[in-house]
Coordinates of C-alpha atoms in Angstrom, one line a residue:
Chain A
M1 CA 24.2 -3.5 -22.1
K2 CA 24.3 -6.9 -20.7
Q3 CA 25.5 -5.9 -17.8
M4 CA 21.9 -3.3 -17.2
A5 CA 19.8 -6.4 -18.7
M6 CA 21.3 -8.1 -15.5
D7 CA 20.9 -5.7 -13.3
L8 CA 17.3 -5.0 -14.1
S9 CA 16.5 -8.6 -14.2
P10 CA 13.5 -9.4 -11.8
E11 CA 11.5 -6.2 -13.4
W12 CA 12.5 -7.4 -16.7
I13 CA 11.6 -11.2 -16.0
L14 CA 7.9 -9.4 -14.9
L15 CA 7.4 -7.7 -17.9
V16 CA 8.0 -11.0 -19.8
G17 CA 5.7 -12.9 -18.1
I18 CA 2.8 -9.4 -18.4
A19 CA 3.8 -10.0 -22.5
L20 CA 2.7 -13.8 -22.4
I21 CA -0.1 -13.9 -20.4
L22 CA -1.3 -11.3 -22.8
I23 CA -0.4 -13.2 -25.7
G24 CA -1.7 -16.7 -23.7
E25 CA -5.4 -14.7 -22.9
I26 CA -5.8 -13.7 -27.0
L27 CA -5.3 -17.6 -27.9
L28 CA -6.8 -19.1 -25.2
R29 CA -10.5 -20.3 -26.3
E30 CA -13.6 -18.1 -24.3
N31 CA -14.4 -20.7 -22.0
S32 CA -11.1 -22.5 -21.2
S33 CA -9.9 -22.7 -18.3
R34 CA -7.2 -20.0 -17.0
F35 CA -5.2 -22.0 -15.0
I36 CA -2.3 -21.9 -17.2
L37 CA -2.2 -18.1 -17.3
G38 CA -2.0 -18.1 -13.2
L39 CA 0.6 -20.9 -13.3
I40 CA 2.7 -18.9 -15.5
A41 CA 2.2 -15.8 -13.4
G42 CA 3.2 -17.9 -10.4
L43 CA 6.7 -18.8 -12.2
T44 CA 7.5 -15.4 -13.6
V45 CA 6.8 -13.9 -9.9
T46 CA 9.0 -17.0 -8.5
A47 CA 11.5 -16.5 -11.2
S48 CA 11.7 -12.5 -10.3
G49 CA 12.2 -13.2 -6.8
L50 CA 15.4 -16.2 -7.5
F51 CA 16.6 -13.2 -9.5
V52 CA 16.3 -10.7 -6.5
I53 CA 18.4 -13.5 -4.1
L54 CA 20.8 -13.8 -6.9
Q55 CA 21.9 -10.0 -6.7
G56 CA 23.3 -10.4 -3.6
K57 CA 25.0 -7.9 -2.0
E58 CA 25.8 -5.9 -5.4
V59 CA 24.9 -2.2 -4.9
I60 CA 23.1 -1.0 -8.5
S61 CA 22.6 2.4 -9.9
L62 CA 21.0 2.9 -13.5
F63 CA 19.7 5.7 -15.5
S64 CA 22.1 8.5 -13.7
D65 CA 20.9 7.6 -10.3
S66 CA 17.3 7.4 -11.0
Y67 CA 16.9 3.4 -10.5
V68 CA 18.7 2.4 -7.6
S69 CA 19.2 -1.2 -6.1
D70 CA 20.8 -2.5 -3.0
P71 CA 20.5 -5.2 -0.1
L72 CA 18.1 -3.1 1.6
I73 CA 15.9 -2.5 -1.2
R74 CA 16.3 -6.0 -2.4
S75 CA 14.9 -7.2 0.7
I76 CA 12.1 -5.2 0.5
K77 CA 11.9 -6.6 -3.0
L78 CA 11.5 -10.1 -2.1
L79 CA 8.8 -9.2 0.8
L80 CA 6.4 -7.8 -2.6
I81 CA 7.2 -10.5 -4.3
V82 CA 6.1 -13.4 -1.8
G83 CA 3.5 -11.4 -1.2
T84 CA 2.1 -11.0 -4.3
L85 CA 3.2 -15.1 -4.7
L86 CA 0.1 -15.9 -1.9
V87 CA -2.4 -13.7 -3.9
V88 CA -1.8 -15.7 -6.6
I89 CA -1.9 -19.0 -5.5
L90 CA -4.4 -18.2 -3.3
S91 CA -6.4 -17.0 -6.5
F92 CA -6.1 -20.2 -8.4
S93 CA -9.7 -21.1 -6.5
E94 CA -11.2 -17.9 -7.0
K95 CA -13.8 -17.6 -9.7
L96 CA -12.4 -14.5 -10.7
A97 CA -9.5 -15.7 -11.8
A98 CA -11.2 -17.1 -14.6
K99 CA -10.1 -13.9 -16.6
G100 CA -6.5 -13.7 -17.6
E101 CA -6.4 -9.9 -17.0
Y102 CA -6.9 -10.8 -13.7
Y103 CA -3.3 -12.5 -13.5
L104 CA -1.9 -9.6 -16.0
L105 CA -3.3 -6.5 -13.7
L106 CA -1.5 -8.1 -10.5
L107 CA 1.6 -8.6 -12.1
S108 CA 1.7 -5.2 -13.3
A109 CA 1.3 -4.2 -9.9
L110 CA 4.0 -5.7 -8.7
L111 CA 6.0 -4.4 -11.5
G112 CA 4.8 -0.6 -9.9
A113 CA 5.7 -1.7 -6.8
M114 CA 8.9 -3.0 -7.2
T115 CA 9.7 -0.1 -9.1
L116 CA 8.5 2.3 -6.5
V117 CA 11.3 0.8 -4.0
S118 CA 14.0 1.2 -6.5
A119 CA 13.1 4.9 -7.7
A120 CA 15.4 7.3 -6.4
E121 CA 14.0 10.6 -8.8
L122 CA 10.7 12.1 -8.5
V123 CA 9.7 11.2 -12.4
M124 CA 10.4 7.4 -11.8
L125 CA 8.6 7.7 -8.3
F126 CA 5.3 9.1 -9.7
V127 CA 5.1 6.8 -12.8
S128 CA 5.7 3.8 -10.8
L129 CA 3.2 4.7 -8.2
E130 CA 0.1 5.2 -10.8
L131 CA 1.5 2.0 -12.2
L132 CA 0.7 0.1 -8.8
S133 CA -2.6 2.5 -8.3
L134 CA -3.9 2.3 -12.0
S135 CA -4.1 -1.8 -12.2
A136 CA -5.3 -1.9 -8.6
Y137 CA -8.3 0.3 -9.4
V138 CA -9.1 -2.5 -11.9
L139 CA -8.8 -5.1 -9.5
V140 CA -10.9 -4.1 -6.9
G141 CA -13.5 -3.5 -9.5
M142 CA -12.6 -7.0 -10.9
H143 CA -16.1 -8.4 -9.4
Q144 CA -17.9 -6.9 -12.5
E145 CA -21.4 -8.4 -11.5
R146 CA -21.2 -7.0 -7.7
L147 CA -22.2 -3.8 -7.1
A148 CA -20.1 -3.4 -3.8
S149 CA -16.8 -4.0 -6.1
S150 CA -17.5 -1.4 -8.5
E151 CA -18.7 0.9 -6.1
A152 CA -15.3 0.5 -3.9
A153 CA -13.6 0.9 -7.4
W154 CA -15.0 4.2 -7.6
K155 CA -14.2 5.4 -4.4
Y156 CA -10.9 3.8 -5.3
V157 CA -10.1 6.2 -8.2
V158 CA -11.3 9.5 -6.8
Y159 CA -9.8 9.1 -3.7
G160 CA -6.4 7.7 -5.4
G161 CA -6.6 10.5 -8.1
A162 CA -7.0 13.5 -5.4
S163 CA -4.0 11.8 -3.1
S164 CA -1.6 11.5 -6.0
A165 CA -2.5 15.1 -7.3
F166 CA -1.5 16.1 -3.8
L167 CA 1.7 14.1 -4.3
L168 CA 2.6 15.7 -7.4
Y169 CA 1.9 19.3 -6.5
G170 CA 4.2 18.6 -3.3
M171 CA 6.8 17.3 -5.6
S172 CA 6.6 20.1 -8.5
F173 CA 7.4 22.4 -5.3
F174 CA 10.4 20.5 -4.3
Y175 CA 11.4 20.5 -8.0
G176 CA 11.0 23.8 -8.0
L177 CA 13.3 25.1 -5.4
T178 CA 15.6 22.9 -5.9
G179 CA 16.2 22.8 -9.6
T180 CA 16.2 18.9 -9.7
T181 CA 14.1 15.4 -10.0
S182 CA 17.1 13.3 -8.2
L183 CA 16.6 12.3 -5.1
T184 CA 20.4 11.9 -4.2
E185 CA 21.1 15.8 -5.8
M186 CA 18.1 17.1 -4.0
S187 CA 19.1 16.0 -0.5
G188 CA 22.6 18.4 -1.3
N189 CA 20.6 21.2 -2.4
L190 CA 18.3 21.4 -0.1
A191 CA 20.1 22.7 2.3
V192 CA 20.9 26.1 -0.4
A193 CA 17.1 26.1 -0.7
F194 CA 16.4 26.2 2.9
T195 CA 18.7 29.5 3.4
N196 CA 17.1 31.2 0.4
N197 CA 13.9 32.4 2.5
N198 CA 11.8 30.0 0.8
E199 CA 11.6 27.4 4.0
M200 CA 7.4 28.0 3.9
L201 CA 7.6 26.3 0.5
L202 CA 9.1 23.4 1.2
Y203 CA 7.1 22.9 4.5
L204 CA 3.8 23.3 2.3
G205 CA 5.8 20.6 -0.5
F206 CA 6.7 18.2 2.9
F207 CA 2.8 18.2 3.9
L208 CA 1.5 17.7 0.7
I209 CA 3.7 14.8 -0.3
L210 CA 2.7 13.7 3.3
V211 CA -1.1 13.4 2.4
G212 CA -0.1 11.3 -0.7
I213 CA 1.7 9.2 1.5
G214 CA -0.6 8.8 4.0
F215 CA -3.2 7.9 1.8
K216 CA -1.0 5.1 0.2
I217 CA 0.0 3.8 3.9
A218 CA -3.7 4.4 5.1
A219 CA -2.6 6.1 8.1
V220 CA -5.3 8.6 9.6
P221 CA -6.3 11.1 8.8
F222 CA -6.0 9.7 5.4
H223 CA -7.8 6.6 5.9
M224 CA -11.5 6.9 5.0
W225 CA -11.2 4.9 1.5
A226 CA -9.7 1.7 3.4
P227 CA -12.9 0.1 5.2
D228 CA -15.0 0.7 2.1
I229 CA -12.1 -0.6 -0.2
Y230 CA -11.4 -3.2 1.1
Q231 CA -14.7 -4.3 2.3
G232 CA -16.4 -3.8 -1.6
A233 CA -12.8 -5.5 -3.1
P234 CA -12.3 -9.7 -4.1
T235 CA -10.5 -10.8 -1.1
T236 CA -7.3 -11.7 -2.9
I237 CA -7.4 -8.1 -4.2
T238 CA -8.0 -7.0 -0.5
T239 CA -4.8 -9.4 0.9
F240 CA -2.9 -7.7 -2.0
L241 CA -3.4 -3.8 -1.0
A242 CA -3.5 -4.5 2.6
V243 CA 0.2 -6.3 2.4
V244 CA 1.9 -5.3 -0.9
S245 CA 0.4 -1.8 -1.9
K246 CA 0.6 -1.1 2.0
I247 CA 4.4 -2.5 2.4
A248 CA 5.4 -0.6 -1.1
G249 CA 3.7 2.8 0.1
F250 CA 6.4 2.3 3.6
A251 CA 9.2 1.9 1.3
F252 CA 8.3 4.9 -0.5
M253 CA 8.1 6.8 2.6
L254 CA 11.0 5.5 4.0
R255 CA 13.4 6.1 0.5
F256 CA 11.7 9.6 0.3
L257 CA 12.1 10.9 3.9
G258 CA 15.5 8.9 4.6
S259 CA 17.2 10.6 2.2
L260 CA 15.9 13.9 2.1
F261 CA 15.8 14.3 5.3
G262 CA 18.3 11.5 7.1
T263 CA 21.1 11.6 8.6
Q264 CA 22.5 13.9 5.8
G265 CA 20.0 16.0 5.5
I266 CA 19.1 19.5 7.7
Q267 CA 18.9 18.4 11.3
S268 CA 16.6 21.2 12.3
V269 CA 13.8 20.2 10.1
L270 CA 13.8 16.9 10.5
H271 CA 13.4 17.0 14.6
G272 CA 11.4 20.7 13.9
V273 CA 8.9 19.4 11.4
V274 CA 9.3 16.1 10.0
I275 CA 9.2 14.1 13.1
P276 CA 6.7 15.5 15.0
A277 CA 4.3 15.8 11.8
L278 CA 5.1 11.7 11.4
L279 CA 4.3 11.2 15.2
V280 CA 1.1 12.7 15.3
L281 CA 0.1 10.7 11.9
S282 CA 1.1 7.8 14.2
I283 CA -0.7 8.3 17.0
L284 CA -3.8 9.0 15.3
S285 CA -3.3 5.9 13.5
M286 CA -3.0 3.9 16.5
I287 CA -5.8 5.3 18.6
V288 CA -8.5 5.5 15.6
G289 CA -7.8 2.8 14.1
N290 CA -7.9 0.4 17.4
V291 CA -11.0 2.0 19.1
I292 CA -13.0 2.2 15.7
A293 CA -12.3 -1.7 14.7
L294 CA -14.0 -2.5 18.3
K295 CA -17.5 -1.4 16.9
Q296 CA -17.2 -3.1 13.4
F297 CA -19.4 -6.1 12.9
H298 CA -17.9 -6.5 9.1
L299 CA -15.0 -9.0 9.4
K300 CA -12.9 -7.1 6.3
R301 CA -13.7 -3.7 7.7
M302 CA -12.7 -4.9 11.3
L303 CA -9.3 -5.6 9.6
A304 CA -9.2 -2.6 7.8
Y305 CA -9.1 -0.5 10.9
S306 CA -6.5 -3.2 12.2
S307 CA -4.7 -2.4 9.3
I308 CA -4.8 1.2 10.0
G309 CA -3.4 0.8 13.6
H310 CA -0.6 -1.3 12.4
A311 CA 0.5 1.3 10.5
G312 CA 0.9 3.8 13.4
Y313 CA 3.3 1.0 15.1
M314 CA 5.3 0.6 11.4
I315 CA 5.4 4.8 11.2
I316 CA 7.8 4.1 14.8
A317 CA 9.7 2.0 13.6
I318 CA 10.0 4.7 10.6
I319 CA 10.9 7.5 13.1
T320 CA 13.6 5.2 14.6
I321 CA 15.2 4.8 11.7
L322 CA 15.0 8.3 10.6
L323 CA 16.4 9.0 14.2
G324 CA 18.8 6.3 14.7
G325 CA 19.8 5.8 11.2
E326 CA 21.1 2.2 12.2
S327 CA 20.1 -1.3 11.0
V328 CA 18.4 -2.3 14.1
A329 CA 16.1 -0.3 13.6
Y330 CA 16.0 -0.9 10.1
S331 CA 15.7 -4.7 10.9
S332 CA 12.6 -3.9 13.8
L333 CA 10.6 -2.4 11.0
Y334 CA 11.6 -5.7 8.2
Y335 CA 10.8 -8.1 11.1
Y336 CA 7.2 -5.8 11.4
F337 CA 6.6 -6.3 7.7
V338 CA 7.1 -10.0 8.0
A339 CA 4.8 -10.8 10.7
Y340 CA 2.5 -8.7 9.2
L341 CA 2.6 -10.4 5.5
L342 CA 2.0 -13.8 7.0
A343 CA -1.1 -13.0 9.3
S344 CA -2.7 -10.6 7.1
T345 CA -2.2 -13.1 4.3
G346 CA -3.4 -15.8 6.5
T347 CA -6.6 -14.7 7.5
F348 CA -7.9 -13.2 4.4
A349 CA -7.3 -16.8 2.9
I350 CA -9.3 -18.2 6.1
L351 CA -11.9 -15.4 5.1
Q352 CA -12.2 -16.4 1.7
V353 CA -12.6 -20.1 2.4
V354 CA -15.4 -19.4 5.5
A355 CA -17.0 -16.8 3.9
Q356 CA -16.8 -17.7 0.2
D357 CA -19.2 -15.0 -1.6
K358 CA -20.5 -13.8 0.9
S359 CA -20.2 -10.5 2.3
P360 CA -18.5 -12.0 6.2
D361 CA -20.3 -10.6 8.7
R362 CA -18.6 -11.8 12.2
R363 CA -21.1 -14.5 12.8
V364 CA -20.0 -16.4 10.3
L365 CA -17.2 -17.8 12.6
S366 CA -20.1 -18.5 15.3
G367 CA -19.1 -22.3 15.6
L368 CA -16.4 -22.8 13.1
H369 CA -14.5 -25.0 15.9
K370 CA -17.0 -27.5 15.7
R371 CA -16.7 -27.7 12.0
S372 CA -13.4 -27.3 11.4
P373 CA -11.0 -27.5 14.0
L374 CA -8.2 -27.0 12.5
L375 CA -8.9 -23.9 10.6
A376 CA -10.4 -22.2 13.5
F377 CA -6.6 -23.0 15.2
C378 CA -5.3 -21.6 12.5
L379 CA -7.2 -18.1 12.7
S380 CA -6.7 -18.0 16.1
V381 CA -2.9 -18.0 15.9
F382 CA -3.0 -15.4 13.0
L383 CA -5.3 -13.1 15.4
L384 CA -2.6 -13.5 18.0
S385 CA 0.1 -12.9 15.8
L386 CA -1.6 -9.5 14.6
A387 CA -2.5 -8.8 18.6
G388 CA 0.9 -9.3 19.3
I389 CA 1.1 -12.8 21.7
P390 CA 4.1 -14.1 22.4
F391 CA 5.1 -17.2 20.7
T392 CA 4.0 -15.6 17.5
A393 CA 6.2 -13.3 15.0
G394 CA 3.8 -10.6 15.3
F395 CA 5.1 -10.5 19.6
I396 CA 8.7 -10.4 18.2
G397 CA 7.3 -7.4 15.6
K398 CA 6.1 -5.1 18.2
L399 CA 8.9 -6.3 21.2
T400 CA 11.6 -4.8 18.6
I401 CA 9.7 -1.6 17.7
L402 CA 9.0 -0.8 21.5
V403 CA 12.5 -1.5 22.3
G404 CA 13.5 1.0 19.8
A405 CA 11.2 3.6 20.6
F406 CA 12.5 3.5 24.0
G407 CA 15.8 3.8 22.8
N408 CA 15.2 7.4 21.6
S409 CA 13.1 8.3 24.5
L410 CA 9.9 8.4 22.9
F411 CA 8.1 7.7 25.8
W412 CA 4.7 8.7 25.3
V413 CA 4.7 6.9 21.9
A414 CA 5.5 3.9 23.0
G415 CA 3.2 4.3 25.7
I416 CA 0.0 4.5 23.4
M417 CA 1.4 1.8 21.5
L418 CA 0.8 -0.5 24.3
L419 CA -2.6 0.9 25.5
T420 CA -3.6 0.3 21.6
T421 CA -2.2 -2.9 21.7
V422 CA -4.2 -4.2 24.6
I423 CA -7.6 -2.3 23.4
S424 CA -6.7 -4.4 20.0
Y425 CA -6.8 -7.8 21.9
Y426 CA -10.4 -6.9 22.8
Y427 CA -11.8 -7.0 19.1
Y428 CA -9.5 -10.1 18.3
F429 CA -10.2 -11.9 21.2
R430 CA -14.1 -11.4 20.5
L431 CA -13.1 -13.3 17.1
I432 CA -11.5 -16.5 18.9
R433 CA -14.3 -15.9 21.3
Q434 CA -16.8 -16.7 18.4
M435 CA -15.3 -19.3 17.2
Y436 CA -14.8 -21.0 20.1
W437 CA -17.9 -20.5 22.7
Q438 CA -20.8 -19.5 19.8
E439 CA -23.0 -21.9 18.4
D440 CA -23.8 -22.4 14.8
E441 CA -26.9 -23.9 13.1
K442 CA -25.0 -24.3 10.2
A443 CA -23.1 -28.3 10.6
E444 CA -21.3 -28.9 7.4
K445 CA -17.3 -28.7 6.8
E446 CA -15.9 -26.0 5.5
R447 CA -14.2 -26.9 1.9
V448 CA -10.4 -25.9 1.9
S449 CA -9.0 -25.5 -1.5
W450 CA -5.8 -26.8 -2.0
S451 CA -4.6 -23.3 -2.8
A452 CA -6.3 -21.7 0.3
G453 CA -4.9 -24.8 2.5
F454 CA -1.5 -24.3 1.0
V455 CA -1.3 -20.7 1.8
I456 CA -2.9 -20.9 5.6
A457 CA -0.3 -23.5 5.6
L458 CA 2.8 -21.8 5.2
T459 CA 1.7 -18.9 6.6
L460 CA 1.3 -20.4 9.6
I461 CA 4.6 -22.3 9.8
G462 CA 6.2 -19.0 9.2
T463 CA 4.1 -17.2 12.2
F464 CA 5.4 -19.8 14.7
L465 CA 8.9 -20.1 12.9
F466 CA 9.9 -16.4 13.3
G467 CA 8.0 -16.2 16.1
I468 CA 9.6 -19.3 18.4
M469 CA 13.3 -18.7 16.8
P470 CA 13.5 -14.7 15.4
Q471 CA 17.3 -14.8 15.6
I472 CA 16.6 -16.9 12.3
L473 CA 15.2 -13.4 10.3
L474 CA 17.3 -11.2 12.8
Q475 CA 20.6 -12.9 11.8
G476 CA 19.3 -14.0 8.1
I477 CA 18.6 -9.8 7.7
G478 CA 21.6 -8.6 10.1
S479 CA 24.1 -11.4 7.2
W480 CA 22.5 -10.6 3.9
F481 CA 21.9 -7.2 4.1
M482 CA 24.0 -5.2 5.9
Chain B
M1 CA 7.9 38.6 -10.2
Y2 CA 6.5 36.4 -12.9
L3 CA 7.0 33.3 -11.0
T4 CA 4.6 34.3 -7.9
S5 CA 1.4 34.7 -10.4
Y6 CA 1.7 31.3 -11.9
L7 CA 2.0 29.8 -8.3
A8 CA -1.1 31.7 -7.6
L9 CA -2.8 30.9 -10.5
A10 CA -1.6 27.2 -10.1
A11 CA -2.9 27.6 -6.6
I12 CA -6.1 28.8 -7.8
L13 CA -6.8 25.9 -9.8
F14 CA -5.8 23.1 -7.5
C15 CA -8.0 24.6 -4.4
I16 CA -10.9 25.2 -7.1
G17 CA -10.2 21.3 -7.9
L18 CA -10.3 20.2 -4.7
Y19 CA -13.4 22.1 -4.2
G20 CA -14.9 20.4 -6.5
V21 CA -13.4 16.7 -5.7
L22 CA -15.2 17.9 -2.0
T23 CA -18.5 18.9 -2.8
K24 CA -19.6 18.2 -6.3
R25 CA -22.4 15.8 -6.6
N26 CA -22.2 14.3 -10.4
A27 CA -19.7 12.0 -10.6
V28 CA -18.3 13.3 -14.2
M29 CA -17.5 16.4 -12.6
L30 CA -16.0 14.5 -9.6
L31 CA -13.4 13.4 -12.3
F32 CA -13.0 16.7 -14.4
S33 CA -11.9 18.3 -10.4
V34 CA -9.2 15.5 -10.3
E35 CA -8.0 16.5 -13.7
L36 CA -8.0 20.2 -12.4
M37 CA -5.8 19.6 -9.6
L38 CA -3.3 17.8 -11.5
N39 CA -3.4 20.2 -14.4
A40 CA -2.6 22.9 -11.6
V41 CA 0.6 20.5 -10.8
N42 CA 1.5 21.4 -15.0
L43 CA 1.0 24.5 -14.5
N44 CA 3.6 24.7 -11.4
L45 CA 6.3 22.3 -13.3
V46 CA 6.5 24.1 -16.3
A47 CA 6.9 27.8 -14.0
F48 CA 9.3 26.7 -12.4
S49 CA 11.4 24.9 -15.4
R50 CA 10.9 28.5 -17.3
L51 CA 11.2 31.0 -14.5
G52 CA 12.3 29.1 -11.4
F53 CA 15.2 29.7 -8.8
F54 CA 17.2 26.9 -11.2
P55 CA 15.7 26.6 -14.3
N56 CA 16.2 23.4 -16.2
I57 CA 14.6 21.1 -18.7
E58 CA 13.3 18.6 -16.0
G59 CA 10.0 19.9 -15.1
Q60 CA 8.8 20.3 -18.6
I61 CA 9.8 16.4 -19.6
F62 CA 7.9 16.0 -15.7
T63 CA 4.9 17.3 -16.9
F64 CA 4.8 14.9 -20.5
F65 CA 4.8 12.3 -17.6
T66 CA 1.6 13.6 -15.8
I67 CA -0.3 14.4 -18.6
T68 CA -0.3 11.0 -20.0
V69 CA -0.5 9.4 -16.5
A70 CA -3.3 11.7 -15.9
A71 CA -5.2 10.6 -19.4
A72 CA -4.8 7.1 -18.2
E73 CA -6.3 7.9 -14.6
A74 CA -9.4 9.8 -16.2
A75 CA -9.8 6.3 -18.7
V76 CA -10.0 4.1 -16.0
G77 CA -12.3 6.0 -14.0
L78 CA -14.4 6.5 -16.6
A79 CA -14.4 2.9 -17.1
I80 CA -15.2 2.3 -13.7
L81 CA -17.9 4.6 -14.1
I82 CA -19.4 3.0 -16.4
A83 CA -19.3 -0.5 -14.8
L84 CA -20.9 1.3 -12.2
Y85 CA -24.0 3.2 -13.8
R86 CA -24.6 0.0 -15.6
K87 CA -26.2 -0.8 -12.0
K88 CA -27.1 1.7 -10.7
E89 CA -28.7 3.7 -13.5
T90 CA -27.2 6.8 -12.0
A91 CA -24.6 9.3 -11.9
E92 CA -25.1 11.0 -8.6
A93 CA -22.1 10.1 -6.8
D94 CA -23.7 10.8 -3.7
Q95 CA -26.1 7.6 -4.3
Y96 CA -23.0 5.1 -4.3
N97 CA -23.2 4.6 -0.4
S98 CA -24.1 1.0 -0.2
L99 CA -20.7 0.5 1.4
K100 CA -20.8 1.6 5.5
G101 CA -20.1 -0.1 8.8

């Protein structure tokens, strides 16, 4: 019992934090500051992260294998925690965080994401995914006085509900044909199910689940929700969706496909159906995301399409993991996650500072160089990292994925990745040009709150550090997790 | 075989739900259609757990979770719809079109 409490400690702590915030919200007066609740949220997330680190290399398996935690899973949990912590810090200066339930929902979404990463059982996967999604629906609609926010939340609920119905429908076929909800047992029974002349139902189940996962990670053709919701949601929540929710979705995808069709799975299905389907998703995401981003004026929409493109690159890394199943492929995906997390969070933090409450058009960046040279410099670095220019973390991330693709003879995909990266230069550089070469009548300096400044500084240091000395992170991942 | 007819019923329900999500204009009908899709899944799970190739209780337990979560999802959906209705004063989902690029 005591051991179980220790094994689950990161989740327990989040639960305690949620309870504390709930009590605090009741005790605090209507118009008093909610900063203390934010502080509690930040501290709980940090404590949870520390416990994840403390668990080290231990391999944990609880509740008859429905909850698994190993170093690999823990490394992703740490990313989710860092992402949420940055969002919490960023929220300190948001008007919206004047409500206690904001932090509460943020923590419950993180709790859902963390159990999602650890789940190895269909029921657990589904419930964690819904905990993450339901919290996110409300968070998107948090700006109650703004029409765009409510509308985005509504669209998210409808699209999200339909996609989880697809996911569940697929899961029900997998359950029915293998007779178990545990992923480990299922991978054993799957070979039998295939010989029973029921392949068609299993393929159907696989594609239905792919719809659900594709929605979560915003891969084309299931990306329609992303631009609207990124645009309507409060900027801090957009950051959360683009970073934490997306990484959790990828972890889910990796776990599901890896344990069912991984190295021990059925090779013919992996090569005949799973990999081609993923290739289609990846290629479509890269092309559609990057090409449509070209003609976006709204900054958040543009970043939404660019993050769809990034999802395409990450799927390539997933494919190399499924094909090779080695740690090198995993560390390339992880590196990309880190680079993407740092650059996206930094970009959205600057967007929050520059655009304040306005809906950010590309023109708000005009002349930023004159007004606040430092901000303009930081944003340029983040954009360069997203584009994948040398000396930033994004470059190393893209490079390792490309090397992995070449190693597995995926030449076509690697070519498309290079091509779409070049396309993406156009819209990233256009923003940089807007900042440095466009004039604007607005002359006053941007006011940067301490919390936004802190987040920007942290992500800037990370982007440079991991861009110039990639071995730090690569060796760190290698020695700690493998 | 019995199982096939249950699966067919579930598939029909799922398709009706999906059709509703794609075509209905009324926002409340949209939420109903999503519920219909989720209930098709419940039917599928229960049928598999009773008449499937490996009949066991896990499917029925799964159903309890999906029913609960679907209820929570409907509650959140309706709450958001009410917040939206107060500003837009219409429940026609195709009027919710202020977000576009």
